[in-house]
Amino acid sequence: MKGIGIIPVKHLNYAKSRLSSILNINDRIKLCLLMLTDVLNALTSSRLSNIIVISPDNRVLNLAKSFGVDTVNIDLGLNESISYIKDIIDDFDLSIVTPLDIPLIEPIDINKIIDLSLNYNVIISPSHDMRGTNILCRKPPNSMETFFGDLSFKKHLDEATRRGLKIKIYVSPRVSIDIDSNEDLNAALKYCREHGISKQFISLFNSK
């Protein structure tokens, strides 16, 4: 099964504004790059055949290149970015879209989803509040549009259902924690402490 991972990342100067009460802009940028490192560590250690990072931010692109993955430099919204590379990903059997803010993800999560894709066209991993989408797997890779943003979990479910695609929900405590707020950050740090997990994003807080 030939799969491609897709990580769309907006310009970091505008990232994680909901954390501005506890982190200044420089620390928010550092956090994003550390979380992206965690996500890239997981994806590059999985059974994905290729990975592509889409972003207008050179800091993001340079980090991605250090992992040896493909990059696209373009300034579009998340869904528009994914649509922009539709011809590239069409050569693969499946595509897996992940955001940069799920640093607890492990290679086993991606590999389980690849295994599930043998029997399902769409695999969705929801955020902890069941509103967002933290992983979207599509087989074939362009089998449906993406709707990342508010209420994306329901929108992806509705779109997959409308197209008659076979759907599987993948629930993982690691993948469900996306760091957008102070509460999310505390939940992620607590999970790492309780499970003895070492992740790159933690280093930002160890140094304070």
Tab-separated table of C-alpha atoms in Angstrom:
chain	number	residue	atom	x	y	z
A	1	MET	CA	0.000	0.000	0.000
A	2	LYS	CA	1.597	3.224	-1.207
A	3	GLY	CA	0.623	6.091	1.090
A	4	ILE	CA	1.533	9.760	1.285
A	5	GLY	CA	1.399	11.907	4.406
A	6	ILE	CA	0.357	15.544	4.074
A	7	ILE	CA	1.100	18.231	6.667
A	8	PRO	CA	-0.328	21.657	5.777
A	9	VAL	CA	1.085	24.459	7.958
A	10	LYS	CA	0.104	28.128	7.889
A	11	HIS	CA	2.627	30.906	8.481
A	12	LEU	CA	3.895	30.591	12.037
A	13	ASN	CA	3.565	34.315	12.742
A	14	TYR	CA	-0.191	33.717	12.943
A	15	ALA	CA	-0.128	30.349	14.688
A	16	LYS	CA	-1.569	29.414	18.064
A	17	SER	CA	-2.935	32.838	19.003
A	18	ARG	CA	-5.118	31.186	21.658
A	19	LEU	CA	-1.932	30.478	23.600
A	20	SER	CA	-0.916	34.147	23.637
A	21	SER	CA	-1.921	34.539	27.294
A	22	ILE	CA	0.824	32.117	28.370
A	23	LEU	CA	3.327	32.169	25.482
A	24	ASN	CA	4.780	35.125	23.602
A	25	ILE	CA	5.063	35.027	19.816
A	26	ASN	CA	8.625	33.672	19.854
A	27	ASP	CA	7.670	30.825	22.177
A	28	ARG	CA	4.583	30.037	20.099
A	29	ILE	CA	6.749	29.765	17.007
A	30	LYS	CA	9.201	27.525	18.891
A	31	LEU	CA	6.303	25.370	20.099
A	32	CYS	CA	4.993	24.938	16.559
A	33	LEU	CA	8.394	23.896	15.239
A	34	LEU	CA	8.880	21.445	18.103
A	35	MET	CA	5.414	19.957	17.553
A	36	LEU	CA	6.123	19.668	13.841
A	37	THR	CA	9.336	17.841	14.733
A	38	ASP	CA	7.321	15.365	16.815
A	39	VAL	CA	4.825	14.826	13.994
A	40	LEU	CA	7.579	14.397	11.407
A	41	ASN	CA	9.379	11.932	13.685
A	42	ALA	CA	6.216	9.827	13.789
A	43	LEU	CA	5.398	10.022	10.094
A	44	THR	CA	8.926	9.361	8.850
A	45	SER	CA	9.120	6.300	11.125
A	46	SER	CA	5.826	4.908	9.812
A	47	ARG	CA	5.078	2.857	6.684
A	48	LEU	CA	4.195	5.908	4.613
A	49	SER	CA	5.993	5.936	1.268
A	50	ASN	CA	6.275	9.705	1.067
A	51	ILE	CA	5.541	12.860	3.074
A	52	ILE	CA	4.877	16.378	1.860
A	53	VAL	CA	4.788	19.564	3.939
A	54	ILE	CA	2.914	22.569	2.526
A	55	SER	CA	3.612	26.016	3.952
A	56	PRO	CA	4.545	29.617	3.075
A	57	ASP	CA	6.901	29.731	6.077
A	58	ASN	CA	10.588	29.080	5.370
A	59	ARG	CA	11.172	27.977	8.968
A	60	VAL	CA	8.653	25.184	8.446
A	61	LEU	CA	10.009	24.250	5.027
A	62	ASN	CA	13.619	24.170	6.215
A	63	LEU	CA	12.690	21.892	9.117
A	64	ALA	CA	10.801	19.592	6.752
A	65	LYS	CA	13.769	19.464	4.372
A	66	SER	CA	16.028	18.438	7.261
A	67	PHE	CA	13.867	15.299	7.515
A	68	GLY	CA	14.285	14.642	3.802
A	69	VAL	CA	10.594	15.078	2.999
A	70	ASP	CA	9.067	16.949	0.071
A	71	THR	CA	7.901	20.539	0.448
A	72	VAL	CA	5.609	22.965	-1.356
A	73	ASN	CA	5.984	26.696	-0.734
A	74	ILE	CA	2.564	28.257	-1.164
A	75	ASP	CA	0.356	30.555	0.910
A	76	LEU	CA	-3.132	29.064	0.902
A	77	GLY	CA	-5.672	27.926	3.471
A	78	LEU	CA	-5.400	24.376	4.796
A	79	ASN	CA	-8.033	22.904	2.493
A	80	GLU	CA	-6.843	24.892	-0.518
A	81	SER	CA	-3.278	23.693	0.144
A	82	ILE	CA	-4.400	20.073	0.131
A	83	SER	CA	-6.388	20.614	-3.058
A	84	TYR	CA	-3.382	22.296	-4.676
A	85	ILE	CA	-1.341	19.069	-4.570
A	86	LYS	CA	-4.138	16.772	-5.750
A	87	ASP	CA	-2.248	15.831	-8.926
A	88	ILE	CA	0.846	14.893	-6.901
A	89	ILE	CA	-0.993	12.662	-4.445
A	90	ASP	CA	-3.075	11.000	-7.156
A	91	ASP	CA	-0.170	8.635	-7.835
A	92	PHE	CA	-0.561	7.078	-4.377
A	93	ASP	CA	-3.039	4.531	-3.024
A	94	LEU	CA	-3.997	6.672	-0.036
A	95	SER	CA	-3.337	10.019	1.588
A	96	ILE	CA	-3.133	10.805	5.297
A	97	VAL	CA	-3.519	14.429	6.375
A	98	THR	CA	-2.232	15.440	9.803
A	99	PRO	CA	-1.933	18.896	11.381
A	100	LEU	CA	1.263	19.973	13.130
A	101	ASP	CA	-0.368	20.281	16.565
A	102	ILE	CA	-0.772	16.602	17.488
A	103	PRO	CA	2.731	16.004	18.929
A	104	LEU	CA	1.743	12.864	20.856
A	105	ILE	CA	1.179	10.911	17.636
A	106	GLU	CA	3.271	7.756	17.204
A	107	PRO	CA	4.202	5.679	14.127
A	108	ILE	CA	1.815	2.964	15.349
A	109	ASP	CA	-1.117	5.348	14.856
A	110	ILE	CA	-0.237	5.883	11.205
A	111	ASN	CA	0.467	2.185	10.643
A	112	LYS	CA	-2.864	1.172	12.200
A	113	ILE	CA	-4.654	3.594	9.907
A	114	ILE	CA	-2.813	2.197	6.884
A	115	ASP	CA	-3.944	-1.293	7.950
A	116	LEU	CA	-7.535	-0.089	8.377
A	117	SER	CA	-7.477	1.375	4.876
A	118	LEU	CA	-7.445	-2.160	3.472
A	119	ASN	CA	-11.136	-2.331	4.380
A	120	TYR	CA	-12.207	1.326	4.494
A	121	ASN	CA	-12.096	4.309	2.130
A	122	VAL	CA	-12.074	7.012	4.787
A	123	ILE	CA	-10.581	6.870	8.281
A	124	ILE	CA	-11.135	9.864	10.552
A	125	SER	CA	-9.500	10.449	13.914
A	126	PRO	CA	-11.427	13.117	15.844
A	127	SER	CA	-10.195	15.697	18.312
A	128	HIS	CA	-11.006	15.155	21.993
A	129	ASP	CA	-14.135	17.339	21.761
A	130	MET	CA	-15.362	15.479	18.637
A	131	ARG	CA	-15.465	18.763	16.710
A	132	GLY	CA	-12.195	18.722	14.821
A	133	THR	CA	-10.352	16.224	12.634
A	134	ASN	CA	-6.842	15.304	13.743
A	135	ILE	CA	-6.163	12.689	11.059
A	136	LEU	CA	-7.955	12.180	7.768
A	137	CYS	CA	-7.085	9.177	5.620
A	138	ARG	CA	-8.568	8.981	2.114
A	139	LYS	CA	-8.383	6.010	-0.232
A	140	PRO	CA	-8.088	6.819	-3.091
A	141	PRO	CA	-6.167	9.931	-2.002
A	142	ASN	CA	-8.575	12.375	-3.660
A	143	SER	CA	-11.770	10.453	-2.925
A	144	MET	CA	-13.356	13.438	-1.144
A	145	GLU	CA	-12.789	17.097	-0.393
A	146	THR	CA	-11.359	18.206	2.937
A	147	PHE	CA	-13.083	20.544	5.377
A	148	PHE	CA	-10.472	21.326	8.014
A	149	GLY	CA	-11.649	24.076	10.338
A	150	ASP	CA	-14.591	24.425	12.692
A	151	LEU	CA	-16.758	21.290	12.987
A	152	SER	CA	-14.559	19.457	10.483
A	153	PHE	CA	-15.236	16.040	12.022
A	154	LYS	CA	-18.951	16.224	11.212
A	155	LYS	CA	-18.282	17.796	7.816
A	156	HIS	CA	-15.883	15.008	6.861
A	157	LEU	CA	-18.340	12.374	8.058
A	158	ASP	CA	-21.158	13.979	6.092
A	159	GLU	CA	-19.082	14.305	2.926
A	160	ALA	CA	-17.836	10.714	3.083
A	161	THR	CA	-21.384	9.478	3.686
A	162	ARG	CA	-22.714	11.572	0.808
A	163	ARG	CA	-20.160	10.009	-1.516
A	164	GLY	CA	-20.985	6.484	-0.356
A	165	LEU	CA	-17.508	5.853	1.030
A	166	LYS	CA	-16.866	3.213	3.662
A	167	ILE	CA	-15.959	5.025	6.905
A	168	LYS	CA	-14.010	4.048	10.024
A	169	ILE	CA	-13.491	6.222	13.106
A	170	TYR	CA	-10.029	5.821	14.653
A	171	VAL	CA	-9.964	6.898	18.305
A	172	SER	CA	-6.615	7.356	20.017
A	173	PRO	CA	-5.867	9.298	23.217
A	174	ARG	CA	-2.579	10.381	21.639
A	175	VAL	CA	-4.085	11.676	18.431
A	176	SER	CA	-7.123	13.242	20.092
A	177	ILE	CA	-5.033	15.887	21.895
A	178	ASP	CA	-4.406	18.800	19.549
A	179	ILE	CA	-2.746	21.762	21.209
A	180	ASP	CA	-4.774	24.909	20.634
A	181	SER	CA	-5.421	26.172	24.157
A	182	ASN	CA	-3.844	26.257	27.610
A	183	GLU	CA	-6.114	23.365	28.620
A	184	ASP	CA	-4.939	21.319	25.631
A	185	LEU	CA	-1.318	22.040	26.470
A	186	ASN	CA	-1.789	20.962	30.085
A	187	ALA	CA	-3.541	17.778	28.932
A	188	ALA	CA	-0.661	16.932	26.593
A	189	LEU	CA	1.981	17.567	29.247
A	190	LYS	CA	0.019	15.494	31.770
A	191	TYR	CA	-0.286	12.608	29.284
A	192	CYS	CA	3.479	12.645	28.734
A	193	ARG	CA	4.188	12.639	32.473
A	194	GLU	CA	1.754	9.823	33.214
A	195	HIS	CA	3.019	7.633	30.373
A	196	GLY	CA	6.712	8.453	30.653
A	197	ILE	CA	6.766	9.856	27.131
A	198	SER	CA	9.536	12.118	25.874
A	199	LYS	CA	8.574	14.520	23.088
A	200	GLN	CA	10.374	17.470	21.563
A	201	PHE	CA	7.666	20.001	22.419
A	202	ILE	CA	8.185	19.356	26.153
A	203	SER	CA	11.680	20.871	25.962
A	204	LEU	CA	10.181	24.350	25.608
A	205	PHE	CA	8.690	24.049	29.080
A	206	ASN	CA	11.619	22.245	30.685
A	207	SER	CA	13.799	25.247	29.853
A	208	LYS	CA	11.544	27.738	31.642
